[in-house]
Amino acid sequence: MSALLKVDDVTVSFDGFRALDHLTLTLEAGELRCLVGPNGAGKTTLQDVITGKTRPTSGKVHFDGRDITRLPEHVIVGLGVGRKFQRPTVFPGHTVFENLELSLHGSKAVTRNLFARLTAEERQAIDGTLDLIGLSDLRAKAAGLLSHGQKQWLEIGMLLVQQPKLLLVDEPVAGMTQAEIERTAEILASLAGKHTVVVVEHDMDFVRSIARTVTVLHEGRVLAEGPMKDVQADPQVIEVYLGA
Amino acid sequence: MTPALARLRAWLGPHLNTGIIAILCVIVSIVVPICNAVVPESSALHVPDFFVTVIGKLTCYAIVAVAMDLVWGYAGILSLCHALFFALGGYAMGMYLMRSIGKQGMYASDLPDFMVFLDWKELPWYWYGFDHFWFAALMALLVPGVIAYVFGFFAFRSRIGGVYFSIVTQALTFAAMLLFFRNATGFGGNNGLTDFKRILGYPLREPSTRAVLCALAGAGLALAYALCRAVVGSRAGRVLTAMRDVEPKVRFCGYDTVRYKLFAWTLSAVLCGFAGALYVPQVGIINPSEMQPSSSVEIAIWVAVGGRGTLAGAAIGALLVNGLKSWLTAAFPAAWLYVLGTLFVVVTLAMPGGIMQLIGMGPRAWNVLSRFRTPGVKVDASVVGSPSSAPPPAVTLVDDKASSASAGGAAGS
């Protein structure tokens, strides 16, 4: 069976409010999935549950055949789940290069990193990623000084050098210019196949441009799932989201 | 800034810091002892005996400041109990010095004077071993280290951070102070440990012994600095700084932040114990008032004044503020606390990078961020949501609350 991620009957309640309500979701390896839904649908909470930031009230999450429901964040990352936050989150005082260095796939132990030197392969991986995200010329610049769009790309780059099996990308094009959006779509599309990618996005044009399968969340449940054109035609979806 | 210039700056930053510390250490370890012991008293270059002790004492404070900068300036953990770790190291060394008095105390007893005074008949078990210098030296490092590790383990694992962590550390040092004030605790109550005679057989009153102790303090500062510089220059050091800025993101890069914090925290405590052990033979007394919460606050002020996140700045801050204190408490005793308070407020508001920033040597992070700092205003990048052609939105060092919010606290926003 090739399911990489199985979210099985997960419920998360915050003081009685059900952010996720018996949600079940399966992702195949290599898939590019878009997750849409109106505000409060549970998109961010779902990512919190998968990455270990929030513990579900009930239900299980399996990743790569392993139960990850109760594991701490850094262990889940080590298993191969990468996450890009909604707001671009980079290390502002570190250079672009150092941001990527800190995200590298490899040992994260204190003792190892006290004496760590960049190997030739690691340097190559960083250089390659810098090319892909178009920040090669800005490698020595402090990440805090980048523009909004550049930060978004840097964060995607930080995910890539982690070499995750599953990438969770939250609103990658929020606040981007049209040209930046197109470039981001290219980057994400080039990742599918090698990685499994989940994109959470409000921008429907963007979703249309990259999506193969779309999952619509509403009030903590899966409302509809399928190819974009089917989902768009679904009267329920139109009512709660697309029509609004 | 061109990459070449940036690289030059990045290289120069730590090296200038190292240069400052090297000069300080040469003065303390070589120039001062020689000018005291070798240069004749008639010469203008002669350093008086009392001054040697003052310099040695200030150097011990500088070690504490460097240790504090490691956890506060780089890892973003504001400790308000570093004076406790310092005092614990001091007590360990003081216990050895008490034992080495032998029968020369006031009561000519085998036991320390305060125990005779309390009518104790034998040495409590926790004083065993302190007859040996090596044991005391080991304990001066081990006791603060173990206490810091255990305390830190529970605090960091429960994700206590920011000002909450600071408050808990303050409670810790206050509790320890109350404990040490009790006679029954067995460390001399409010008088502490004093009236030391000799260390390793050398009389502590001799100027030559004091000159050697001063030189050792200088060497100790060099060692502490070298260690901290190696840590912050490593990838682990960059993880610490990243944690200071955006902690949740560090976890999502796969790092166990608890371990990194524990490492920096424990190392810092051990260095404080080391400084305390160097300090006590020079000043000749250790008592619970060293553990006062205000002592720890002062340590934070030294570092803030000197410049957080530079290491050398912390040492300079410790020397300057304490030099000022020595002078002011003699000249205008009533004014000192007002001056200290004003200094802290002014530094925090006007120059967050401290003296090092003033002379253009602040850490990279401060230089970067200060360009966009508007005091009291935090501009959220995603709120601005500007296209890339617009000027980049302001960045602030993300504090705990802001960063947990950015990590997506609310349900499916």
Short mmCIF file of C-alpha atoms in Angstrom, two decimals, chain A residues 14 17 19 38-45 48 51 53 73-74 77-78 83-95 98 101-104 107-110 113-118 122 137 140 142 144-149 151 155 158 162 171 175 177 180 202, chain B residues 3 6 159 230-231 234-239 241-246 248-257 259-260 263 364-365 368-369 371-372 380-383 385-390 392-398 402-413:
data_model
loop_
_atom_site.label_atom_id
_atom_site.label_comp_id
_atom_site.label_asym_id
_atom_site.label_seq_id
_atom_site.Cartn_x
_atom_site.Cartn_y
_atom_site.Cartn_z
CA PHE A 14 -10.69 23.46 21.95
CA PHE A 17 -15.27 23.84 19.85
CA ALA A 19 -11.72 22.45 15.08
CA PRO A 38 -13.20 28.89 4.34
CA ASN A 39 -11.76 30.46 7.47
CA GLY A 40 -12.12 28.22 10.48
CA ALA A 41 -12.46 25.08 8.38
CA GLY A 42 -9.59 23.43 10.24
CA LYS A 43 -6.82 23.67 7.65
CA THR A 44 -4.14 24.97 10.01
CA THR A 45 -5.27 22.71 12.85
CA ASP A 48 -0.73 21.25 13.54
CA THR A 51 3.33 17.97 12.67
CA LYS A 53 2.15 20.82 17.40
CA GLU A 73 7.62 18.02 16.62
CA HIS A 74 11.32 17.49 16.06
CA VAL A 77 10.44 16.32 11.27
CA GLY A 78 13.17 13.70 11.51
CA ARG A 83 6.19 22.40 7.13
CA LYS A 84 6.01 25.93 5.81
CA PHE A 85 4.07 28.32 7.95
CA GLN A 86 1.38 30.67 6.82
CA ARG A 87 3.44 33.73 7.72
CA PRO A 88 6.91 33.47 6.27
CA THR A 89 9.05 32.25 9.13
CA VAL A 90 12.77 32.49 8.58
CA PHE A 91 15.60 33.20 11.00
CA PRO A 92 15.93 36.97 10.56
CA GLY A 93 19.42 37.37 12.03
CA HIS A 94 20.99 34.59 9.98
CA THR A 95 22.05 34.89 6.37
CA GLU A 98 22.82 29.93 7.16
CA GLU A 101 22.41 25.29 6.56
CA LEU A 102 20.32 25.04 9.73
CA SER A 103 17.56 23.28 7.83
CA LEU A 104 19.83 20.65 6.27
CA SER A 107 21.97 14.91 12.57
CA LYS A 108 20.33 17.45 14.84
CA ALA A 109 22.14 16.44 18.04
CA VAL A 110 23.92 19.10 20.10
CA ASN A 113 26.49 20.25 15.65
CA LEU A 114 29.15 21.65 17.97
CA PHE A 115 31.77 20.20 15.65
CA ALA A 116 29.85 20.04 12.38
CA ARG A 117 31.56 21.20 9.21
CA LEU A 118 29.75 21.56 5.91
CA GLU A 122 25.85 19.64 1.82
CA ASP A 137 22.95 36.33 -5.26
CA ALA A 140 25.09 36.49 2.33
CA ALA A 142 20.40 38.59 6.42
CA GLY A 144 15.28 39.52 7.90
CA LEU A 145 16.05 41.97 5.10
CA LEU A 146 14.46 39.93 2.32
CA SER A 147 11.19 40.96 0.70
CA HIS A 148 8.05 39.10 1.58
CA GLY A 149 8.13 36.97 -1.55
CA LYS A 151 11.14 35.03 2.44
CA GLU A 155 11.20 29.05 3.54
CA MET A 158 14.55 25.46 3.85
CA GLN A 162 15.39 18.99 4.80
CA GLU A 171 -0.56 29.78 1.87
CA GLY A 175 0.96 38.64 -0.53
CA THR A 177 2.95 39.58 -6.96
CA GLU A 180 6.12 35.66 -7.94
CA HIS A 202 -7.05 30.65 -0.50
CA PRO B 3 29.20 39.62 -0.42
CA ALA B 6 29.72 41.06 4.24
CA ARG B 159 8.25 25.04 27.68
CA ALA B 230 33.77 28.17 20.02
CA VAL B 231 30.18 27.33 20.94
CA SER B 234 29.62 26.42 15.67
CA ARG B 235 26.47 25.31 13.94
CA ALA B 236 25.05 24.54 17.38
CA GLY B 237 25.63 28.21 18.21
CA ARG B 238 23.66 29.23 15.15
CA VAL B 239 20.87 26.95 16.34
CA THR B 241 20.56 32.16 17.98
CA ALA B 242 17.83 30.85 15.72
CA MET B 243 16.02 29.60 18.81
CA ARG B 244 16.28 33.04 20.37
CA ASP B 245 14.65 34.58 17.29
CA VAL B 246 11.99 32.05 16.23
CA PRO B 248 8.93 27.12 16.98
CA LYS B 249 10.62 27.21 13.60
CA VAL B 250 13.75 25.61 15.07
CA ARG B 251 11.65 22.69 16.25
CA PHE B 252 10.24 22.38 12.74
CA CYS B 253 13.79 22.22 11.43
CA GLY B 254 14.09 19.03 13.46
CA TYR B 255 16.03 20.28 16.47
CA ASP B 256 15.16 19.27 19.99
CA THR B 257 15.23 22.76 21.46
CA ARG B 259 18.58 19.86 24.57
CA TYR B 260 20.12 22.95 23.02
CA PHE B 263 23.42 22.56 26.93
CA ARG B 364 24.96 41.05 13.11
CA ALA B 365 21.43 40.46 14.30
CA VAL B 368 20.22 44.15 10.88
CA LEU B 369 17.24 44.58 13.10
CA ARG B 371 17.63 49.45 11.06
CA PHE B 372 13.95 48.62 11.15
CA ASP B 380 3.62 42.03 11.20
CA ALA B 381 4.96 40.94 7.84
CA SER B 382 1.80 39.09 6.83
CA VAL B 383 -0.42 41.98 7.85
CA GLY B 385 1.45 41.60 2.92
CA SER B 386 3.32 43.88 0.59
CA PRO B 387 4.36 43.00 -2.93
CA SER B 388 8.09 42.60 -3.19
CA SER B 389 8.54 45.97 -4.85
CA ALA B 390 7.46 47.72 -1.66
CA PRO B 392 10.50 45.13 3.21
CA PRO B 393 8.24 45.08 6.23
CA ALA B 394 9.72 45.69 9.64
CA VAL B 395 11.14 42.80 11.54
CA THR B 396 11.29 42.49 15.26
CA LEU B 397 12.97 39.86 17.30
CA VAL B 398 10.03 37.59 17.75
CA ALA B 402 4.35 36.47 18.83
CA SER B 403 6.16 33.42 17.58
CA SER B 404 3.66 30.95 18.90
CA ALA B 405 0.97 32.98 17.22
CA SER B 406 2.91 32.93 13.97
CA ALA B 407 3.21 29.19 14.26
CA GLY B 408 -0.52 29.07 13.81
CA GLY B 409 -2.22 28.84 17.19
CA ALA B 410 -5.81 29.34 16.15
CA ALA B 411 -7.96 26.77 14.53
CA GLY B 412 -7.82 26.74 10.73
CA SER B 413 -7.34 30.41 10.12
#
